[in-house]
Amino acid sequence: MHTWPGSAYPLGATFDGNGTNFALFSEGAERVELCLFDDAGAETRVELRDVDAFVHHGYLPAVQPGQRYGYRVHGPHDPSSGKRFNPHKLLLDPYAKAVEGQVMWGQPVFGYDFDDPDSRNDEDSASHQMMGVVVNPYFDWSGDRQPKTPYSESFVYEAHVRGLTELHPAVPEEIRGTYSAIAHPAIIEHLQKLGVTAIELMPVHQFVNDSVLEENGLSNYWGYNTIAFFAPQNTYASSGQRGQQVQEFKGMVKALHAAGIEVILDVVYNHTAEGNHLGPTLSMRGIDNEAYYRLEDDDKRYYTDYTGTGNSLNVGNPHTLQLIMDSLRYWVLEMHVDGFRFDLASTLAREFYEVDRLATFFELVQQDPVVSQVKLIAEPWDVGPGGYQVGNFPPQWTEWNGKYRDTVRDFWRGEPATLGEFASRLTGSADLYEHSGRRPVASINFVTAHDGFTLRDLVSYNDKHNEANGEDNRDGADDNRSWNGGVEGPTDDPAVLTLRARQQRNFIATLMLSQGVPMLLHGDELGRTQRGNNNGYAQDNEITWVDWSTADQPLVEFTAALARLRREHPTFRRRRFFNGRPVRREEGAPIPDIAWLRPDGTQMQPEDWDSGFGRAVGVFLNGDGIRERDRRGEPISDRHFMVLFNAGDDVVDFVVPDVEFSPKWDVVVDTAGEHADTEPLEPGAGLPVQGRSLMVLREHEVPEPAVGHTVAASLAVTSVGGPDEVPHAAPRAELGG
């Protein structure tokens, strides 16, 4: 086959309209062969003879999109020194932009004999390996406009491509579980109804299905087992056409952008699917093991593992850093995604041993003109020493706030001594983020995520029930901070069901009323259950898929109403922290931008935070105390609000405080449904707040007839869905403009 020298950059297989340039980095390789496969599986090997800066490269004029390929890399095989070269193993290009096939587990894909980990196995792995595919990069992006939604206006929806769409009745069966399904009008309309501004997709980089799971009849559902950082997962494509997943993914992004919804990818750059020293040789291990992976200093046959998966990428190596940065830029520039959520991001900060917030990776991101301009969300922990780093990431980053999750769960299940921290989490976690110059939006607030209970299970189970995972219920977290309301699992007790439904509304309302960026787990608004399974990583089935036929439609409406309240009132999405300083309206005395209230209507004192009524508190939010300007430079103001929380079991009688300029108040949210149609409340009025509920009061405003007025719509919530539940009384939310 005719070969030209080609170029050492860009890495990977790059089609230019005439032919394809191939470039592969390997510092330790003695020789690299490009392997091309025809439709019958016949292999043609082409040696890449030109090498520049350890990049082996060549240009093949005859190679067109759709061509399958891999590499065979020749070099020393000495695991004790970290070298695992073996030309008998076909290797996947780390820069492959599309992948065909799946790994067929067996001896051929392992570099050693099963009975001797220190041996070398020379069985050819080509028939058991996935292969790279040359792709056509051209796509009609005309009309695509990235929403660029500010963090302060964002509402993130964590979703799984298959889990969200596999059972949706309005999505054609032939595209369910795919990128095309996410782009279907039925899915987009649901996201728009909720007010979602960004969908955060669980891993869509090509990943490997674990051999152990396959042997047990399970599969890797979550996808945190990446093997190719440039390629969209091929099983999420509706078409079997080679390389079609790239075009389909782009079409999904374009459709979501047209609906005003950003696309954020959950990315796994901390490890790969090759595992530890007993793992398969699929890609980087056979290309340049020492460069790509962290190895133990005293014996390089073993891998340093900060991720709990067997290996950790070596972010101290410039070529590994280049791989990550090239991947990020590719997804932004070529695939038009709007941001990234970094799985186990603390691992990326470990240049040597300890987590370093000034690590080279963060410096590269900071100065990169492309990556620095998109949303960057850290999962700020890993399993290594000192890995829990909530609040310690650089100023440009936002973080999944695990402390918010834990505190809000504890508050609503009635744990003592949580009131003070609950107040901090509700107001944006200044104690975590203000010291680094960040603002409330640095906190990605969530109550549930893919890892753990769903919202419905959070209020239905005290303990995990992971028997279906085949690990004797040993897997998954034991510290769930959940409360079942008195009965474990399904029940037909109306009182328990009423309490559980109220608790779900409490969590959703708290999430939407907190400063920061709310993130909702897909299906939580629908009452989705995993039957008590808090670790659905291996359950690619009805346990984890959203069952749209049992959707709790009233909860959907309630969630949408709370999101609308947040969207319409900047009081709940401030860009700066509260400071407690007084703010003056033109016609009266100054009042603070925030005030914490006892049930008797007076302000909280330091000793009150640990008092006997520590499960009930009110907060006054001054609509004139936002101290921000809009995009046109005009001052932002809003109406005053009060939020009353009662996490105890009994009714608490709150007294409406005498707040200057607010002679009357309207109840606009009541998660207990007791005060939906009351007349405006005057200062001094008593207001009973039911146990395990919250209320939102808004400053009453009499409309001027000459201007006109839109009557606030009342949203009646009358039942809860689910196969094992019965109708019950639920709240009415009255949310107007």
PDB file of C-alpha atoms in Angstrom, residues 144-150 153 197-198 253-263 336-338 375 631:
ATOM      1  CA  ASP A 144     -26.093  25.889  15.563  1.00  0.00           C
ATOM      2  CA  ARG A 145     -25.711  28.337  18.403  1.00  0.00           C
ATOM      3  CA  GLN A 146     -24.361  27.321  21.774  1.00  0.00           C
ATOM      4  CA  PRO A 147     -26.676  28.647  24.516  1.00  0.00           C
ATOM      5  CA  LYS A 148     -23.839  29.815  26.818  1.00  0.00           C
ATOM      6  CA  THR A 149     -26.244  29.972  29.752  1.00  0.00           C
ATOM      7  CA  PRO A 150     -24.694  31.753  32.756  1.00  0.00           C
ATOM      8  CA  GLU A 153     -29.372  30.867  35.343  1.00  0.00           C
ATOM      9  CA  THR A 197     -30.907  24.505  30.780  1.00  0.00           C
ATOM     10  CA  ALA A 198     -28.234  21.775  30.590  1.00  0.00           C
ATOM     11  CA  VAL A 253     -26.161  18.290  20.248  1.00  0.00           C
ATOM     12  CA  LYS A 254     -27.558  20.471  17.480  1.00  0.00           C
ATOM     13  CA  ALA A 255     -31.147  19.562  18.395  1.00  0.00           C
ATOM     14  CA  LEU A 256     -30.598  20.291  22.085  1.00  0.00           C
ATOM     15  CA  HIS A 257     -28.939  23.610  21.293  1.00  0.00           C
ATOM     16  CA  ALA A 258     -31.915  24.588  19.144  1.00  0.00           C
ATOM     17  CA  ALA A 259     -34.060  24.030  22.238  1.00  0.00           C
ATOM     18  CA  GLY A 260     -31.758  26.204  24.358  1.00  0.00           C
ATOM     19  CA  ILE A 261     -30.270  23.242  26.243  1.00  0.00           C
ATOM     20  CA  GLU A 262     -26.541  22.849  26.807  1.00  0.00           C
ATOM     21  CA  VAL A 263     -24.746  19.496  26.679  1.00  0.00           C
ATOM     22  CA  HIS A 336     -19.884  21.440  20.117  1.00  0.00           C
ATOM     23  CA  VAL A 337     -20.401  20.326  23.730  1.00  0.00           C
ATOM     24  CA  ASP A 338     -20.757  23.023  26.364  1.00  0.00           C
ATOM     25  CA  LYS A 375     -18.395  24.837  32.027  1.00  0.00           C
ATOM     26  CA  ARG A 631     -26.661  42.443  31.088  1.00  0.00           C
TER      27      ARG A 631
END
